[in-house]
Amino acid sequence: WEEHALALIADAKAKLEVDGAMVVCRMHAFDAGLVKLLARQGPPAYRHLLDHHAARGDLRGVMDTCEQLGGSEPQLWVEALHWLASQPALHEKEVGRVLERIEAEQLLPPLVVVQVLAQHPKATLALVKRFMTRALASEAARIKEDRGVVGVLADETARMRAEISSLRTQARVVQTRDCSACGQALDLPSVHFACAHQGTPCSFHQRCLMSDKDKECPLCGPEAARVRGIASSSARAPPAQVQESFFRELQAAESGPADLSRFETIANYFSKSLI
């Protein structure tokens, strides 16, 4: 009957009442059927499947679950690491495999990995030596890359400051022939701005401006206003206050449409360069 039951569970067209089927499997200690039922429910139930094997102390079941389902649910590898660190025996081969996947998927910072494994009384430095060596080498490469970016940004900042100084102290010859708004040939009266939108000097017919009193280029103005807002927010709010505000808003967003609200909160802070 077990073979027939497994075939029925594996049949995607079969209309099973999954919760009821799981109760029956538990009543009859039908572990193979319970495993297939959990796997059949998809990613939301994968962690329950891992917990099922972990509760039975089934090392092979835990590792097989991670190998088979970890591609679609990478957090299974993190759960497996915590479980391995809590076991009386130290399974070095399995820990090594889990560390490989955590490193490949970048699931945990190296320090957190060390802290988790440090809970095991038999864990040694040799267990994480290769993992930490690769992590430190990767971090060093990232630091080198960041320094290169910092150098480029410093040069760009110096260039911008020189350009600002030039705009403030030197005259500029305007040779633009077409209006930046309508594209027609310029005629008097016309208005010229010292900025350049996408490399093209900004010049307008006076009639093309929204108001005769416009003192800011309508093309470059919105971006300039955004940058001023970022600078103002960064200067006004101390880092500790920004972090407190961020986590408070993130927690409040959990009561809304889950992923969207949290994403909007994070995106808002990123757009202002606050995190």
Short mmCIF file of C-alpha atoms in Angstrom, two decimals:
data_model
loop_
_atom_site.label_atom_id
_atom_site.label_comp_id
_atom_site.label_asym_id
_atom_site.label_seq_id
_atom_site.Cartn_x
_atom_site.Cartn_y
_atom_site.Cartn_z
CA TRP A 1 0.00 0.00 0.00
CA GLU A 2 2.94 2.31 0.61
CA GLU A 3 3.97 2.16 -3.05
CA HIS A 4 0.43 3.03 -4.15
CA ALA A 5 0.31 5.89 -1.65
CA LEU A 6 3.61 7.30 -2.89
CA ALA A 7 2.42 7.04 -6.49
CA LEU A 8 -0.78 8.90 -5.58
CA ILE A 9 1.18 11.67 -3.80
CA ALA A 10 3.55 11.99 -6.76
CA ASP A 11 0.63 12.34 -9.20
CA ALA A 12 0.28 16.08 -9.81
CA LYS A 13 -3.26 15.58 -11.14
CA ALA A 14 -4.46 13.87 -7.97
CA LYS A 15 -6.74 16.11 -5.90
CA LEU A 16 -5.36 15.49 -2.43
CA GLU A 17 -6.39 17.29 0.73
CA VAL A 18 -2.79 17.80 1.80
CA ASP A 19 -3.35 18.58 5.49
CA GLY A 20 -5.54 15.53 5.93
CA ALA A 21 -3.06 13.35 4.06
CA MET A 22 -0.26 14.56 6.34
CA VAL A 23 -2.29 13.64 9.42
CA VAL A 24 -2.81 10.12 8.03
CA CYS A 25 0.90 9.76 7.28
CA ARG A 26 1.78 10.78 10.84
CA MET A 27 -0.82 8.38 12.31
CA HIS A 28 0.73 5.48 10.39
CA ALA A 29 4.36 6.66 10.81
CA PHE A 30 4.57 6.83 7.02
CA ASP A 31 7.67 9.02 6.85
CA ALA A 32 8.29 8.65 3.11
CA GLY A 33 4.77 9.87 2.33
CA LEU A 34 5.07 12.79 4.75
CA VAL A 35 8.33 13.88 3.09
CA LYS A 36 6.78 13.79 -0.38
CA LEU A 37 3.72 15.71 0.79
CA LEU A 38 5.88 18.47 2.25
CA ALA A 39 7.98 18.63 -0.92
CA ARG A 40 4.81 18.75 -3.02
CA GLN A 41 3.69 22.00 -1.34
CA GLY A 42 6.60 23.92 -2.83
CA PRO A 43 9.06 26.46 -1.33
CA PRO A 44 6.81 27.62 1.57
CA ALA A 45 6.97 24.09 3.04
CA TYR A 46 10.63 23.33 2.34
CA ARG A 47 11.72 24.62 5.75
CA HIS A 48 9.14 22.37 7.42
CA LEU A 49 10.61 19.45 5.49
CA LEU A 50 14.09 20.33 6.75
CA ASP A 51 12.75 20.68 10.30
CA HIS A 52 11.15 17.24 9.94
CA HIS A 53 14.49 15.60 9.14
CA ALA A 54 16.30 17.65 11.79
CA ALA A 55 13.81 16.63 14.50
CA ARG A 56 14.49 12.98 13.66
CA GLY A 57 18.25 13.57 13.71
CA ASP A 58 18.44 12.47 10.07
CA LEU A 59 21.72 13.96 8.83
CA ARG A 60 21.37 12.47 5.35
CA GLY A 61 17.80 13.74 5.09
CA VAL A 62 18.87 17.27 6.06
CA MET A 63 21.69 17.32 3.51
CA ASP A 64 19.59 15.76 0.73
CA THR A 65 16.87 18.35 1.32
CA CYS A 66 19.40 21.16 1.02
CA GLU A 67 20.97 19.67 -2.11
CA GLN A 68 17.64 19.07 -3.85
CA LEU A 69 15.73 22.16 -2.75
CA GLY A 70 18.41 24.66 -1.75
CA GLY A 71 18.51 26.09 -5.27
CA SER A 72 14.99 27.48 -4.94
CA GLU A 73 15.18 28.13 -1.17
CA PRO A 74 18.81 29.08 -0.32
CA GLN A 75 17.96 29.80 3.34
CA LEU A 76 17.82 26.04 3.86
CA TRP A 77 21.63 26.06 3.91
CA VAL A 78 21.60 28.61 6.75
CA GLU A 79 19.13 26.49 8.70
CA ALA A 80 21.34 23.45 8.11
CA LEU A 81 24.38 25.29 9.45
CA HIS A 82 22.56 26.19 12.67
CA TRP A 83 21.38 22.60 13.04
CA LEU A 84 24.86 21.13 12.46
CA ALA A 85 26.31 23.54 15.02
CA SER A 86 23.81 22.28 17.61
CA GLN A 87 24.58 18.56 17.15
CA PRO A 88 26.69 16.63 19.69
CA ALA A 89 28.95 15.25 16.95
CA LEU A 90 30.89 17.48 14.59
CA HIS A 91 30.13 16.49 10.98
CA GLU A 92 33.07 18.19 9.28
CA LYS A 93 32.32 16.98 5.74
CA GLU A 94 28.73 18.23 5.88
CA VAL A 95 29.77 21.53 7.49
CA GLY A 96 32.28 22.03 4.69
CA ARG A 97 29.60 21.47 2.06
CA VAL A 98 27.21 23.89 3.79
CA LEU A 99 29.94 26.53 3.99
CA GLU A 100 30.60 26.13 0.25
CA ARG A 101 26.98 26.91 -0.56
CA ILE A 102 26.72 29.76 1.95
CA GLU A 103 29.82 31.32 0.41
CA ALA A 104 28.61 30.79 -3.18
CA GLU A 105 25.18 32.28 -2.44
CA GLN A 106 26.57 34.95 -0.05
CA LEU A 107 23.95 33.98 2.50
CA LEU A 108 25.78 35.05 5.67
CA PRO A 109 28.65 37.40 6.57
CA PRO A 110 31.84 35.48 7.53
CA LEU A 111 31.70 36.78 11.12
CA VAL A 112 28.19 35.37 11.59
CA VAL A 113 29.34 31.98 10.24
CA VAL A 114 32.18 31.91 12.77
CA GLN A 115 29.82 32.90 15.60
CA VAL A 116 27.39 30.09 14.69
CA LEU A 117 30.09 27.41 14.52
CA ALA A 118 31.71 28.70 17.73
CA GLN A 119 28.65 27.33 19.57
CA HIS A 120 29.92 23.79 18.89
CA PRO A 121 32.42 22.68 21.58
CA LYS A 122 34.44 20.62 19.08
CA ALA A 123 34.69 23.24 16.34
CA THR A 124 38.24 24.35 15.53
CA LEU A 125 39.80 27.10 13.45
CA ALA A 126 40.79 24.51 10.85
CA LEU A 127 37.10 23.94 10.15
CA VAL A 128 36.64 27.46 8.80
CA LYS A 129 40.21 28.23 7.73
CA ARG A 130 39.61 27.87 3.99
CA PHE A 131 36.27 29.64 4.18
CA MET A 132 37.75 32.59 6.08
CA THR A 133 40.81 32.75 3.80
CA ARG A 134 38.59 33.04 0.72
CA ALA A 135 36.31 35.53 2.47
CA LEU A 136 39.23 37.75 3.48
CA ALA A 137 40.71 37.58 -0.03
CA SER A 138 37.35 38.55 -1.49
CA GLU A 139 37.02 41.41 1.00
CA ALA A 140 40.52 42.64 0.15
CA ALA A 141 39.66 42.63 -3.56
CA ARG A 142 36.45 44.53 -2.83
CA ILE A 143 38.35 47.12 -0.76
CA LYS A 144 40.84 47.57 -3.60
CA GLU A 145 37.98 48.07 -6.04
CA ASP A 146 36.28 50.55 -3.69
CA ARG A 147 39.50 52.53 -3.40
CA GLY A 148 39.63 52.76 -7.18
CA VAL A 149 36.06 54.05 -7.22
CA VAL A 150 36.90 56.56 -4.48
CA GLY A 151 39.81 57.81 -6.59
CA VAL A 152 37.57 58.25 -9.62
CA LEU A 153 34.96 60.09 -7.55
CA ALA A 154 37.63 62.33 -6.02
CA ASP A 155 38.86 63.28 -9.50
CA GLU A 156 35.29 63.94 -10.63
CA THR A 157 34.64 66.06 -7.55
CA ALA A 158 37.78 68.13 -8.23
CA ARG A 159 36.67 68.61 -11.85
CA MET A 160 33.20 69.72 -10.76
CA ARG A 161 34.62 72.19 -8.24
CA ALA A 162 36.87 73.67 -10.93
CA GLU A 163 33.86 73.97 -13.24
CA ILE A 164 31.81 75.68 -10.50
CA SER A 165 34.65 78.12 -9.89
CA SER A 166 34.83 78.82 -13.63
CA LEU A 167 31.09 79.47 -13.82
CA ARG A 168 31.31 81.92 -10.92
CA THR A 169 34.36 83.87 -12.09
CA GLN A 170 34.56 83.61 -15.88
CA ALA A 171 32.31 84.66 -18.73
CA ARG A 172 30.85 81.99 -21.00
CA VAL A 173 30.14 82.39 -24.72
CA VAL A 174 26.70 81.02 -25.66
CA GLN A 175 26.50 79.57 -29.18
CA THR A 176 23.33 77.50 -28.88
CA ARG A 177 21.07 77.90 -31.92
CA ASP A 178 18.03 75.83 -30.97
CA CYS A 179 15.60 76.03 -28.06
CA SER A 180 16.09 73.14 -25.57
CA ALA A 181 12.32 72.92 -25.07
CA CYS A 182 10.70 73.16 -28.51
CA GLY A 183 13.73 72.50 -30.72
CA GLN A 184 13.03 75.51 -32.93
CA ALA A 185 15.64 78.14 -33.83
CA LEU A 186 16.26 80.63 -31.05
CA ASP A 187 15.10 84.20 -31.44
CA LEU A 188 14.83 87.09 -29.04
CA PRO A 189 13.92 87.25 -26.26
CA SER A 190 15.80 84.12 -25.17
CA VAL A 191 17.07 82.81 -21.83
CA HIS A 192 20.36 80.94 -21.35
CA PHE A 193 21.32 78.83 -18.34
CA ALA A 194 24.88 77.97 -17.31
CA CYS A 195 24.07 74.25 -17.01
CA ALA A 196 24.13 71.57 -19.71
CA HIS A 197 21.48 68.87 -19.99
CA GLN A 198 23.04 65.63 -21.28
CA GLY A 199 26.01 67.61 -22.58
CA THR A 200 23.92 70.18 -24.45
CA PRO A 201 23.81 73.82 -23.23
CA CYS A 202 20.37 74.79 -21.99
CA SER A 203 18.83 77.73 -23.88
CA PHE A 204 15.13 78.57 -24.25
CA HIS A 205 12.74 80.97 -25.91
CA GLN A 206 11.37 83.10 -23.13
CA ARG A 207 7.89 82.04 -24.22
CA CYS A 208 8.84 78.36 -23.73
CA LEU A 209 9.55 78.85 -20.04
CA MET A 210 6.69 78.29 -17.63
CA SER A 211 7.27 81.69 -16.07
CA ASP A 212 9.29 84.78 -16.82
CA LYS A 213 10.61 84.54 -13.29
CA ASP A 214 12.13 81.04 -13.72
CA LYS A 215 15.63 81.15 -12.24
CA GLU A 216 16.33 77.45 -12.64
CA CYS A 217 16.64 75.36 -15.79
CA PRO A 218 13.44 73.30 -16.22
CA LEU A 219 15.49 70.37 -17.57
CA CYS A 220 18.22 70.22 -14.91
CA GLY A 221 16.21 71.70 -12.04
CA PRO A 222 14.48 68.52 -10.78
CA GLU A 223 17.77 66.60 -10.50
CA ALA A 224 19.44 69.56 -8.82
CA ALA A 225 16.56 69.77 -6.33
CA ARG A 226 16.91 66.05 -5.57
CA VAL A 227 20.65 66.41 -4.90
CA ARG A 228 20.01 69.41 -2.63
CA GLY A 229 17.44 67.37 -0.74
CA ILE A 230 19.91 64.52 -0.24
CA ALA A 231 22.60 66.90 0.97
CA SER A 232 20.15 68.61 3.30
CA SER A 233 18.91 65.30 4.76
CA SER A 234 22.44 63.96 5.25
CA ALA A 235 23.61 67.14 6.97
CA ARG A 236 20.51 67.46 9.15
CA ALA A 237 20.10 63.93 10.49
CA PRO A 238 22.86 62.24 12.57
CA PRO A 239 23.60 58.58 11.57
CA ALA A 240 22.10 57.10 14.76
CA GLN A 241 18.87 59.02 14.24
CA VAL A 242 18.71 57.94 10.58
CA GLN A 243 19.12 54.28 11.56
CA GLU A 244 16.46 54.54 14.26
CA SER A 245 14.06 56.22 11.85
CA PHE A 246 14.79 53.66 9.12
CA PHE A 247 14.09 50.62 11.30
CA ARG A 248 11.00 52.24 12.78
CA GLU A 249 9.57 52.90 9.32
CA LEU A 250 10.58 49.42 8.15
CA GLN A 251 8.78 47.84 11.10
CA ALA A 252 5.70 49.97 10.45
CA ALA A 253 5.76 48.95 6.78
CA GLU A 254 5.33 45.28 7.76
CA SER A 255 1.70 46.01 8.54
CA GLY A 256 1.10 47.03 4.91
CA PRO A 257 1.31 44.93 1.71
CA ALA A 258 4.39 43.00 2.87
CA ASP A 259 7.07 43.09 0.18
CA LEU A 260 5.93 46.28 -1.55
CA SER A 261 5.78 48.47 1.59
CA ARG A 262 9.17 47.32 2.86
CA PHE A 263 10.70 47.74 -0.59
CA GLU A 264 9.35 51.28 -0.92
CA THR A 265 10.77 52.20 2.50
CA ILE A 266 14.23 50.83 1.66
CA ALA A 267 14.19 52.41 -1.83
CA ASN A 268 13.27 55.79 -0.34
CA TYR A 269 16.26 55.76 2.01
CA PHE A 270 18.60 54.55 -0.74
CA SER A 271 17.42 57.32 -3.07
CA LYS A 272 18.42 59.86 -0.42
CA SER A 273 21.80 58.17 0.18
CA LEU A 274 20.92 57.76 3.84
CA ILE A 275 21.81 54.05 4.00
#
